[in-house]
């Protein structure tokens, strides 16, 4: 009998869904799930730890805490369990059908008064269940800046201190040898671990159109290739996908930190919205939370800690509704101020996108390509059968696996130094909303001074230029925003309405100038390298938009995307005097037994998509909590 590669893979896949017991019998994985609480009557009288939100960070920490069988944990998640079929890579029909929070931002004054959708995962697993599955971590300097915000960095909030947690957070599976050789995918396993149940792996297929796109990066001045995405450098590099290495399904907090652990001490309740954290009588410590499920309100006590992990958009809402936040905001909404903490909901950051449309038309002649999927029935049949038989072929590609992650000195070799000087000399506070608390303004000034240094570095990523083998360049993303927004409760309906998400994109005018240079870089890459021989076509900004002023006007009118789905910073880990919300142990200033663990604690954004950084933060937080730090 011959065993085909595909049936062997399926046997492996099935085996991995079964768990061997000590007696040698295999039991279906479902029998090993943590305890799903379906009704409030099933709750224990108290828990050691109660989590607000059951997303990326929460499930990671809950998994680690319940490794100790004597620790009881309750996770309360607003969203449902997602239909597993929606968690496939997008090309295979996944995403966009998962449950999302999806509401409108505050109209953006500098972007023609438009509102933009705020899109966030709303399910068990949070953003990790609905994201593009790209696994990045950014540069070492991003984290070294975090470490320098405090007088001492004794808890290791820098690259050196976080690297062990990046290694702990995901399980790296190398790319298939044939694909790695064909496409020159390099990697360095010394930056990765192999113990986690969250996988970073590789699609077994790439389109050949990548060849000229990757070659052209190397023709641009100051652009270097880096050997591994985890090395903490800037440059052009390959990066893996957050997916199971065999089944090529999404690997995320639900299947990596909940479904795979059977622990009676790990309770989770879906479709349950936390209204607020409850403090004890003198408001000095958190004692539990108030939540709504099936239209009824309940409370539950946490004997050790409440951990807020509602994501960078909803964590400030929950804190403010709990009476923890800027007094002015709370008073306007009729919420009694229990802890006046000016930084809650401030320091809001996002990665900024540009809606360019510069295609490399000659890529249409390099086959196969994405168009062949539509026009060539033979190719499409192969693609479908490859996916059906062993989950290979183009459908296994989730987002993409290579991009240029470039420092400002490569984006604008002639201007980066003057931009750095301008940033240093700015009156930073004048770019924040009127009436901003002086501590918050001081934190912003400190961050902008750090970023001026980063502007001169070869290793802080200022922009992502991802490439698509079928079309060429994709929307460039600015990775070090210079503007800061706000997320506050809506005074008209503080509990019921979504929070007021104000990106304030372009409020620091230097941000626009960096975006202009990014557009010019993409044009030089498309027209002045060997790609120039492959019929580049500039449909947006378009050939009539030439001067810096014209590009700036084009950006302002309709072409800035204020979000790349990476909200962060709204409960920042910074000193109180710099507008911080949590200290280096991630405890909220002024309240005992209350921590925040999610993307809100990032003082500033890494030059990377944020999922892998959130996993690393969560692993580090779990270690601190377990060792009573
Ligand atoms: C569309 C999209 C694409 C993305 N693409 C990528 C990518 O390709 N790569 C990458 O690295 N990152 C990507 N990201 C970002 C990444 O997924 C997030 O940064 C990360 O998941 C955030 O984790 P978190 O723990 O901070 O918050 P989340 O994972 O968002 O968890 C917060 C949870 O809290 C719940 N919640 C909120 N309020 C309440 C409440 N009051 N009561 C109870 N529960 C509540 C929410 O429903 C949610 O499940 C993407 C995000 C999105 C939305
Ligand atoms: C979000 O809402 C907008 C506006 O209602 C809609 O156009 C869009 O399709 C929604 N997106 C998702 C992913 O649900
Ligand atoms: C890989 O290297 C070969 C040989 O140098 C080159 O022809 C090809 O364009 C490269 N492809 C990619 C995707 O880097
Ligand atoms: C929840 O309660 C509100 C008002 O109390 C009512 O209008 C609504 O129908 C209820 N919903 C469910 C699902 O019971
Ligand atoms: C269609 O795809 C098949 C399989 O990839 C290929 O052999 C064939 O040349 C393609 N046909 C055309 C017209 O491009
Ligand atoms: C590239 O763009 C095409 C056309 O929009 C799309 O179908 C495809 O999924 C994208 N990704 C890759 C990896 O080609
Ligand atoms: C990009 O430009 C091409 C060619 O002009 C056009 O067909 C396509 O619709 C444009 N894409 C977007 C996303 O606007």
Short mmCIF file of C-alpha atoms in Angstrom, two decimals, residues 111-508:
data_model
loop_
_atom_site.label_atom_id
_atom_site.label_comp_id
_atom_site.label_asym_id
_atom_site.label_seq_id
_atom_site.Cartn_x
_atom_site.Cartn_y
_atom_site.Cartn_z
CA UNK A 111 -9.54 64.09 7.14
CA UNK A 112 -12.43 65.99 5.64
CA UNK A 113 -14.65 65.39 8.66
CA UNK A 114 -15.06 61.70 7.76
CA UNK A 115 -15.78 59.00 10.33
CA UNK A 116 -14.04 55.65 9.97
CA UNK A 117 -15.08 52.18 11.07
CA UNK A 118 -13.58 50.92 14.32
CA UNK A 119 -13.16 47.17 13.77
CA UNK A 120 -12.18 44.83 16.62
CA UNK A 121 -12.53 41.14 17.40
CA UNK A 122 -15.63 40.47 19.53
CA UNK A 123 -15.39 36.80 20.37
CA UNK A 124 -13.63 34.34 22.65
CA UNK A 125 -10.06 34.91 21.47
CA UNK A 126 -10.66 38.60 20.62
CA UNK A 127 -8.53 40.12 17.88
CA UNK A 128 -6.50 36.92 17.48
CA UNK A 129 -9.67 35.31 16.11
CA UNK A 130 -10.30 37.87 13.40
CA UNK A 131 -6.92 39.27 12.43
CA UNK A 132 -4.78 38.80 9.32
CA UNK A 133 -2.60 36.20 11.12
CA UNK A 134 0.63 38.02 10.29
CA UNK A 135 3.27 37.29 12.96
CA UNK A 136 5.62 40.22 13.60
CA UNK A 137 7.36 41.67 16.62
CA UNK A 138 9.07 44.88 15.52
CA UNK A 139 12.52 46.12 16.37
CA UNK A 140 14.55 45.78 19.55
CA UNK A 141 14.64 49.56 19.86
CA UNK A 142 10.84 49.75 20.12
CA UNK A 143 10.99 47.87 23.40
CA UNK A 144 14.19 49.54 24.59
CA UNK A 145 12.24 52.80 24.45
CA UNK A 146 9.67 51.27 26.84
CA UNK A 147 12.44 50.35 29.25
CA UNK A 148 13.79 53.90 29.32
CA UNK A 149 10.52 55.59 30.31
CA UNK A 150 11.04 54.75 33.97
CA UNK A 151 13.98 55.63 36.20
CA UNK A 152 14.87 51.98 36.50
CA UNK A 153 14.06 49.06 34.30
CA UNK A 154 14.32 46.41 36.97
CA UNK A 155 11.45 44.32 35.61
CA UNK A 156 12.95 44.07 32.14
CA UNK A 157 10.54 45.95 29.90
CA UNK A 158 13.08 46.15 27.11
CA UNK A 159 14.09 43.88 24.23
CA UNK A 160 16.39 41.76 26.33
CA UNK A 161 13.71 41.32 28.98
CA UNK A 162 10.94 40.59 26.48
CA UNK A 163 12.81 38.25 24.12
CA UNK A 164 12.33 35.22 26.42
CA UNK A 165 8.59 35.93 26.36
CA UNK A 166 8.49 36.25 22.58
CA UNK A 167 10.12 32.82 22.56
CA UNK A 168 7.68 31.47 25.10
CA UNK A 169 4.63 32.89 23.33
CA UNK A 170 4.75 31.07 20.00
CA UNK A 171 5.89 27.76 18.59
CA UNK A 172 8.01 28.34 15.49
CA UNK A 173 7.79 25.77 12.69
CA UNK A 174 10.28 26.39 9.85
CA UNK A 175 9.05 26.89 6.28
CA UNK A 176 8.86 23.81 4.02
CA UNK A 177 12.36 23.30 2.59
CA UNK A 178 11.31 23.49 -1.06
CA UNK A 179 9.47 26.80 -0.61
CA UNK A 180 12.29 28.23 1.51
CA UNK A 181 14.83 27.33 -1.15
CA UNK A 182 12.77 28.56 -4.08
CA UNK A 183 11.96 31.92 -2.46
CA UNK A 184 15.12 32.44 -0.39
CA UNK A 185 13.25 32.41 2.92
CA UNK A 186 15.82 32.66 5.68
CA UNK A 187 15.20 32.25 9.40
CA UNK A 188 17.13 32.02 12.63
CA UNK A 189 15.62 29.71 15.21
CA UNK A 190 17.66 31.32 18.02
CA UNK A 191 14.96 34.02 18.15
CA UNK A 192 12.10 31.55 18.51
CA UNK A 193 10.71 28.93 20.85
CA UNK A 194 9.03 25.62 20.24
CA UNK A 195 6.96 25.06 23.39
CA UNK A 196 3.86 27.20 22.93
CA UNK A 197 0.50 26.01 21.71
CA UNK A 198 0.21 29.14 19.54
CA UNK A 199 1.92 28.30 16.25
CA UNK A 200 3.79 30.45 13.78
CA UNK A 201 4.20 28.51 10.55
CA UNK A 202 4.35 29.00 6.79
CA UNK A 203 2.10 28.45 3.81
CA UNK A 204 3.57 25.78 1.51
CA UNK A 205 3.04 28.03 -1.53
CA UNK A 206 4.12 31.47 -2.74
CA UNK A 207 3.49 33.13 -6.09
CA UNK A 208 6.57 33.66 -8.34
CA UNK A 209 5.63 37.33 -8.83
CA UNK A 210 7.49 37.95 -5.58
CA UNK A 211 10.87 37.58 -7.32
CA UNK A 212 11.05 41.01 -9.01
CA UNK A 213 9.37 42.72 -6.03
CA UNK A 214 11.95 41.41 -3.58
CA UNK A 215 14.87 42.13 -5.92
CA UNK A 216 13.69 45.73 -6.32
CA UNK A 217 13.81 46.33 -2.54
CA UNK A 218 17.55 45.70 -2.69
CA UNK A 219 17.97 48.32 -5.40
CA UNK A 220 16.71 51.08 -3.10
CA UNK A 221 19.32 53.02 -1.11
CA UNK A 222 19.62 52.13 2.56
CA UNK A 223 17.37 49.06 2.34
CA UNK A 224 18.85 45.90 3.81
CA UNK A 225 17.61 42.35 3.98
CA UNK A 226 17.29 40.91 7.51
CA UNK A 227 17.67 37.19 8.09
CA UNK A 228 14.75 36.77 10.50
CA UNK A 229 11.63 38.71 11.43
CA UNK A 230 12.29 38.00 15.10
CA UNK A 231 15.80 39.46 15.20
CA UNK A 232 14.65 42.92 16.26
CA UNK A 233 16.01 44.68 13.18
CA UNK A 234 14.55 46.83 10.42
CA UNK A 235 14.82 45.67 6.82
CA UNK A 236 13.19 43.44 4.26
CA UNK A 237 12.24 40.16 5.84
CA UNK A 238 10.03 37.13 5.67
CA UNK A 239 7.63 36.53 8.54
CA UNK A 240 5.46 33.55 9.46
CA UNK A 241 1.69 33.18 9.82
CA UNK A 242 -0.17 32.54 13.08
CA UNK A 243 -1.50 29.18 11.92
CA UNK A 244 -1.42 25.48 12.63
CA UNK A 245 1.50 23.96 10.67
CA UNK A 246 -0.50 20.97 9.39
CA UNK A 247 -4.13 22.00 9.13
CA UNK A 248 -3.30 25.58 8.09
CA UNK A 249 -6.11 26.86 10.25
CA UNK A 250 -5.83 29.92 12.44
CA UNK A 251 -3.78 29.34 15.58
CA UNK A 252 -5.18 31.76 18.13
CA UNK A 253 -6.04 32.34 21.74
CA UNK A 254 -9.20 30.20 21.58
CA UNK A 255 -7.58 26.99 20.33
CA UNK A 256 -4.14 27.67 21.84
CA UNK A 257 -5.03 28.89 25.32
CA UNK A 258 -8.53 27.59 26.06
CA UNK A 259 -9.85 24.65 24.04
CA UNK A 260 -6.60 22.77 24.49
CA UNK A 261 -6.57 22.87 28.27
CA UNK A 262 -8.90 20.89 30.45
CA UNK A 263 -8.89 22.47 33.84
CA UNK A 264 -11.82 22.61 36.18
CA UNK A 265 -10.30 25.76 37.70
CA UNK A 266 -10.50 27.68 34.37
CA UNK A 267 -14.00 29.08 33.88
CA UNK A 268 -15.13 31.13 30.92
CA UNK A 269 -18.45 32.77 30.18
CA UNK A 270 -19.15 34.07 26.66
CA UNK A 271 -21.85 36.57 25.62
CA UNK A 272 -21.24 38.37 28.89
CA UNK A 273 -20.56 42.10 29.03
CA UNK A 274 -18.71 43.55 32.00
CA UNK A 275 -20.20 46.90 32.97
CA UNK A 276 -17.59 47.96 35.46
CA UNK A 277 -15.00 46.97 38.00
CA UNK A 278 -16.26 47.22 41.58
CA UNK A 279 -13.96 48.81 44.16
CA UNK A 280 -14.18 48.30 47.90
CA UNK A 281 -15.76 50.92 50.16
CA UNK A 282 -12.78 53.26 50.39
CA UNK A 283 -12.02 52.79 46.66
CA UNK A 284 -8.53 51.59 47.45
CA UNK A 285 -8.77 48.12 45.88
CA UNK A 286 -10.71 46.20 43.25
CA UNK A 287 -13.04 43.62 44.72
CA UNK A 288 -14.95 42.22 41.75
CA UNK A 289 -16.93 43.12 38.64
CA UNK A 290 -20.51 43.79 37.61
CA UNK A 291 -21.64 42.08 34.41
CA UNK A 292 -24.66 41.44 32.23
CA UNK A 293 -25.54 38.09 30.76
CA UNK A 294 -28.84 37.01 29.24
CA UNK A 295 -30.14 40.48 30.01
CA UNK A 296 -29.57 40.19 33.76
CA UNK A 297 -27.03 41.97 35.92
CA UNK A 298 -24.78 40.04 38.34
CA UNK A 299 -21.64 40.64 40.37
CA UNK A 300 -18.75 38.33 41.10
CA UNK A 301 -15.85 38.78 43.53
CA UNK A 302 -12.16 38.38 42.84
CA UNK A 303 -10.24 37.53 45.97
CA UNK A 304 -6.81 38.20 44.45
CA UNK A 305 -7.12 40.50 41.41
CA UNK A 306 -9.33 41.84 38.67
CA UNK A 307 -7.47 41.87 35.35
CA UNK A 308 -8.82 44.19 32.66
CA UNK A 309 -8.07 42.80 29.18
CA UNK A 310 -10.81 44.34 27.09
CA UNK A 311 -8.42 45.62 24.40
CA UNK A 312 -7.13 49.15 23.84
CA UNK A 313 -10.55 50.50 22.83
CA UNK A 314 -12.71 49.00 25.58
CA UNK A 315 -10.27 48.89 28.49
CA UNK A 316 -10.42 52.69 28.92
CA UNK A 317 -14.21 52.53 28.69
CA UNK A 318 -14.43 49.93 31.47
CA UNK A 319 -11.97 51.84 33.68
CA UNK A 320 -13.79 55.14 33.18
CA UNK A 321 -17.19 53.53 33.89
CA UNK A 322 -15.64 52.17 37.08
CA UNK A 323 -14.79 55.70 38.25
CA UNK A 324 -11.10 55.44 37.28
CA UNK A 325 -10.04 58.11 34.80
CA UNK A 326 -9.81 61.83 34.05
CA UNK A 327 -12.16 63.64 36.42
CA UNK A 328 -13.47 65.99 33.73
CA UNK A 329 -14.49 63.12 31.46
CA UNK A 330 -16.15 61.20 34.28
CA UNK A 331 -18.01 64.23 35.63
CA UNK A 332 -19.39 65.09 32.20
CA UNK A 333 -20.80 61.57 32.02
CA UNK A 334 -22.21 61.60 35.54
CA UNK A 335 -19.78 58.96 36.82
CA UNK A 336 -18.44 59.47 40.32
CA UNK A 337 -14.65 59.83 40.29
CA UNK A 338 -13.12 57.23 42.60
CA UNK A 339 -9.57 57.50 41.29
CA UNK A 340 -8.65 60.64 39.33
CA UNK A 341 -6.27 59.17 36.77
CA UNK A 342 -5.73 61.61 33.87
CA UNK A 343 -4.07 59.14 31.47
CA UNK A 344 -6.97 56.68 31.08
CA UNK A 345 -8.07 56.82 27.43
CA UNK A 346 -5.33 59.25 26.40
CA UNK A 347 -2.12 58.44 24.50
CA UNK A 348 -4.23 56.55 21.94
CA UNK A 349 -2.16 55.39 18.97
CA UNK A 350 -2.76 53.61 15.70
CA UNK A 351 -0.72 52.68 12.68
CA UNK A 352 -1.65 54.97 9.79
CA UNK A 353 -2.31 53.64 6.29
CA UNK A 354 -2.23 55.33 2.89
CA UNK A 355 -4.69 54.29 0.18
CA UNK A 356 -2.23 54.25 -2.71
CA UNK A 357 -2.92 52.22 -5.84
CA UNK A 358 0.33 51.67 -7.71
CA UNK A 359 0.25 48.36 -9.54
CA UNK A 360 3.01 46.56 -11.43
CA UNK A 361 1.08 45.49 -14.49
CA UNK A 362 3.87 43.26 -15.84
CA UNK A 363 3.29 40.87 -12.92
CA UNK A 364 0.23 39.69 -14.84
CA UNK A 365 2.62 37.90 -17.20
CA UNK A 366 4.32 35.94 -14.42
CA UNK A 367 2.25 32.79 -13.92
CA UNK A 368 0.62 31.55 -11.87
CA UNK A 369 -0.77 34.70 -10.26
CA UNK A 370 -3.88 35.79 -8.42
CA UNK A 371 -5.68 36.68 -11.63
CA UNK A 372 -5.27 33.11 -12.92
CA UNK A 373 -7.53 32.06 -10.05
CA UNK A 374 -10.34 33.91 -11.81
CA UNK A 375 -9.42 33.47 -15.46
CA UNK A 376 -7.78 30.03 -15.69
CA UNK A 377 -10.12 27.17 -14.79
CA UNK A 378 -7.29 24.61 -14.82
CA UNK A 379 -5.31 26.62 -12.28
CA UNK A 380 -8.37 27.20 -10.11
CA UNK A 381 -9.16 23.50 -10.05
CA UNK A 382 -5.60 22.74 -8.99
CA UNK A 383 -5.81 25.38 -6.26
CA UNK A 384 -9.06 23.99 -4.92
CA UNK A 385 -7.92 20.39 -4.97
CA UNK A 386 -4.57 21.29 -3.36
CA UNK A 387 -6.47 22.89 -0.48
CA UNK A 388 -8.94 20.03 -0.20
CA UNK A 389 -6.38 17.24 -0.29
CA UNK A 390 -3.65 18.51 1.98
CA UNK A 391 -4.35 22.16 2.72
CA UNK A 392 -1.57 23.32 0.39
CA UNK A 393 -1.58 25.82 -2.48
CA UNK A 394 -2.43 29.56 -2.49
CA UNK A 395 -5.41 29.22 -0.16
CA UNK A 396 -2.94 28.55 2.66
CA UNK A 397 -1.62 32.12 2.37
CA UNK A 398 -3.33 34.27 4.99
CA UNK A 399 -2.01 37.83 4.57
CA UNK A 400 1.42 37.74 3.05
CA UNK A 401 4.84 36.71 4.31
CA UNK A 402 7.27 39.38 3.18
CA UNK A 403 7.46 43.14 3.44
CA UNK A 404 9.94 45.95 3.69
CA UNK A 405 10.02 47.30 7.26
CA UNK A 406 12.01 50.45 6.72
CA UNK A 407 13.72 53.05 8.89
CA UNK A 408 13.10 56.73 8.16
CA UNK A 409 16.67 57.06 6.86
CA UNK A 410 15.79 54.66 4.03
CA UNK A 411 12.42 56.27 3.32
CA UNK A 412 13.91 59.74 3.02
CA UNK A 413 17.72 59.76 3.05
CA UNK A 414 17.74 63.52 2.48
CA UNK A 415 15.18 64.61 5.07
CA UNK A 416 15.29 62.23 8.02
CA UNK A 417 17.79 64.36 9.94
CA UNK A 418 15.80 67.57 9.50
CA UNK A 419 12.60 65.74 10.49
CA UNK A 420 14.34 64.59 13.68
CA UNK A 421 15.41 68.15 14.46
CA UNK A 422 11.91 69.46 13.80
CA UNK A 423 10.39 66.84 16.05
CA UNK A 424 12.76 67.78 18.85
CA UNK A 425 11.98 71.48 18.52
CA UNK A 426 8.19 71.20 18.37
CA UNK A 427 5.82 72.61 20.97
CA UNK A 428 4.48 69.10 21.50
CA UNK A 429 1.65 69.93 23.87
CA UNK A 430 0.07 72.21 21.26
CA UNK A 431 -0.80 69.09 19.23
CA UNK A 432 -2.85 67.53 22.02
CA UNK A 433 -6.51 68.34 22.70
CA UNK A 434 -7.11 71.57 24.58
CA UNK A 435 -7.14 71.07 28.32
CA UNK A 436 -4.94 67.94 28.20
CA UNK A 437 -3.56 67.17 31.64
CA UNK A 438 0.05 68.38 32.06
CA UNK A 439 1.22 64.87 32.99
CA UNK A 440 -0.20 63.47 29.76
CA UNK A 441 1.49 66.28 27.83
CA UNK A 442 4.78 65.51 29.58
CA UNK A 443 4.51 61.88 28.49
CA UNK A 444 3.87 62.92 24.90
CA UNK A 445 6.89 65.22 24.92
CA UNK A 446 9.06 62.40 26.28
CA UNK A 447 7.82 60.02 23.58
CA UNK A 448 8.43 62.51 20.78
CA UNK A 449 11.97 63.08 22.04
CA UNK A 450 12.52 59.33 21.98
CA UNK A 451 11.09 59.13 18.47
CA UNK A 452 13.43 61.89 17.25
CA UNK A 453 16.31 59.63 18.26
CA UNK A 454 14.55 56.72 16.53
CA UNK A 455 14.26 58.80 13.35
CA UNK A 456 18.04 58.79 13.09
CA UNK A 457 18.35 55.06 13.71
CA UNK A 458 18.72 52.42 11.01
CA UNK A 459 16.74 49.97 13.09
CA UNK A 460 13.46 51.58 14.10
CA UNK A 461 10.78 50.73 11.54
CA UNK A 462 8.88 53.84 10.44
CA UNK A 463 6.92 52.25 7.62
CA UNK A 464 5.78 48.91 6.33
CA UNK A 465 5.74 48.34 2.58
CA UNK A 466 4.10 44.96 2.05
CA UNK A 467 4.12 43.50 -1.45
CA UNK A 468 1.50 41.46 -3.25
CA UNK A 469 2.84 39.08 -5.90
CA UNK A 470 -0.20 39.66 -8.07
CA UNK A 471 -0.35 43.45 -8.06
CA UNK A 472 2.83 44.90 -6.59
CA UNK A 473 2.81 47.38 -3.73
CA UNK A 474 0.01 47.42 -1.19
CA UNK A 475 -1.09 50.28 1.07
CA UNK A 476 1.97 51.53 2.96
CA UNK A 477 1.56 51.72 6.72
CA UNK A 478 3.24 54.27 8.99
CA UNK A 479 4.45 52.37 12.03
CA UNK A 480 5.54 55.20 14.34
CA UNK A 481 2.60 57.61 14.55
CA UNK A 482 3.44 61.11 15.75
CA UNK A 483 -0.15 62.05 16.65
CA UNK A 484 -2.02 60.96 19.74
CA UNK A 485 -5.78 60.45 19.96
CA UNK A 486 -8.27 59.84 22.75
CA UNK A 487 -10.84 57.19 23.67
CA UNK A 488 -13.38 58.38 26.21
CA UNK A 489 -16.86 57.32 27.28
CA UNK A 490 -19.74 59.02 25.51
CA UNK A 491 -21.35 61.37 28.05
CA UNK A 492 -24.72 61.04 26.29
CA UNK A 493 -24.93 57.31 27.08
CA UNK A 494 -21.77 56.23 28.90
CA UNK A 495 -22.75 52.58 29.44
CA UNK A 496 -24.76 51.91 26.30
CA UNK A 497 -22.95 53.82 23.55
CA UNK A 498 -19.63 52.76 22.06
CA UNK A 499 -16.65 54.75 23.33
CA UNK A 500 -15.75 57.92 21.43
CA UNK A 501 -12.76 56.85 19.36
CA UNK A 502 -10.90 59.94 18.14
CA UNK A 503 -7.80 59.00 16.14
CA UNK A 504 -6.70 62.63 15.72
CA UNK A 505 -4.60 61.47 12.77
CA UNK A 506 -2.33 64.21 11.40
CA UNK A 507 -2.78 66.38 14.50
CA UNK A 508 1.01 66.50 14.61
#
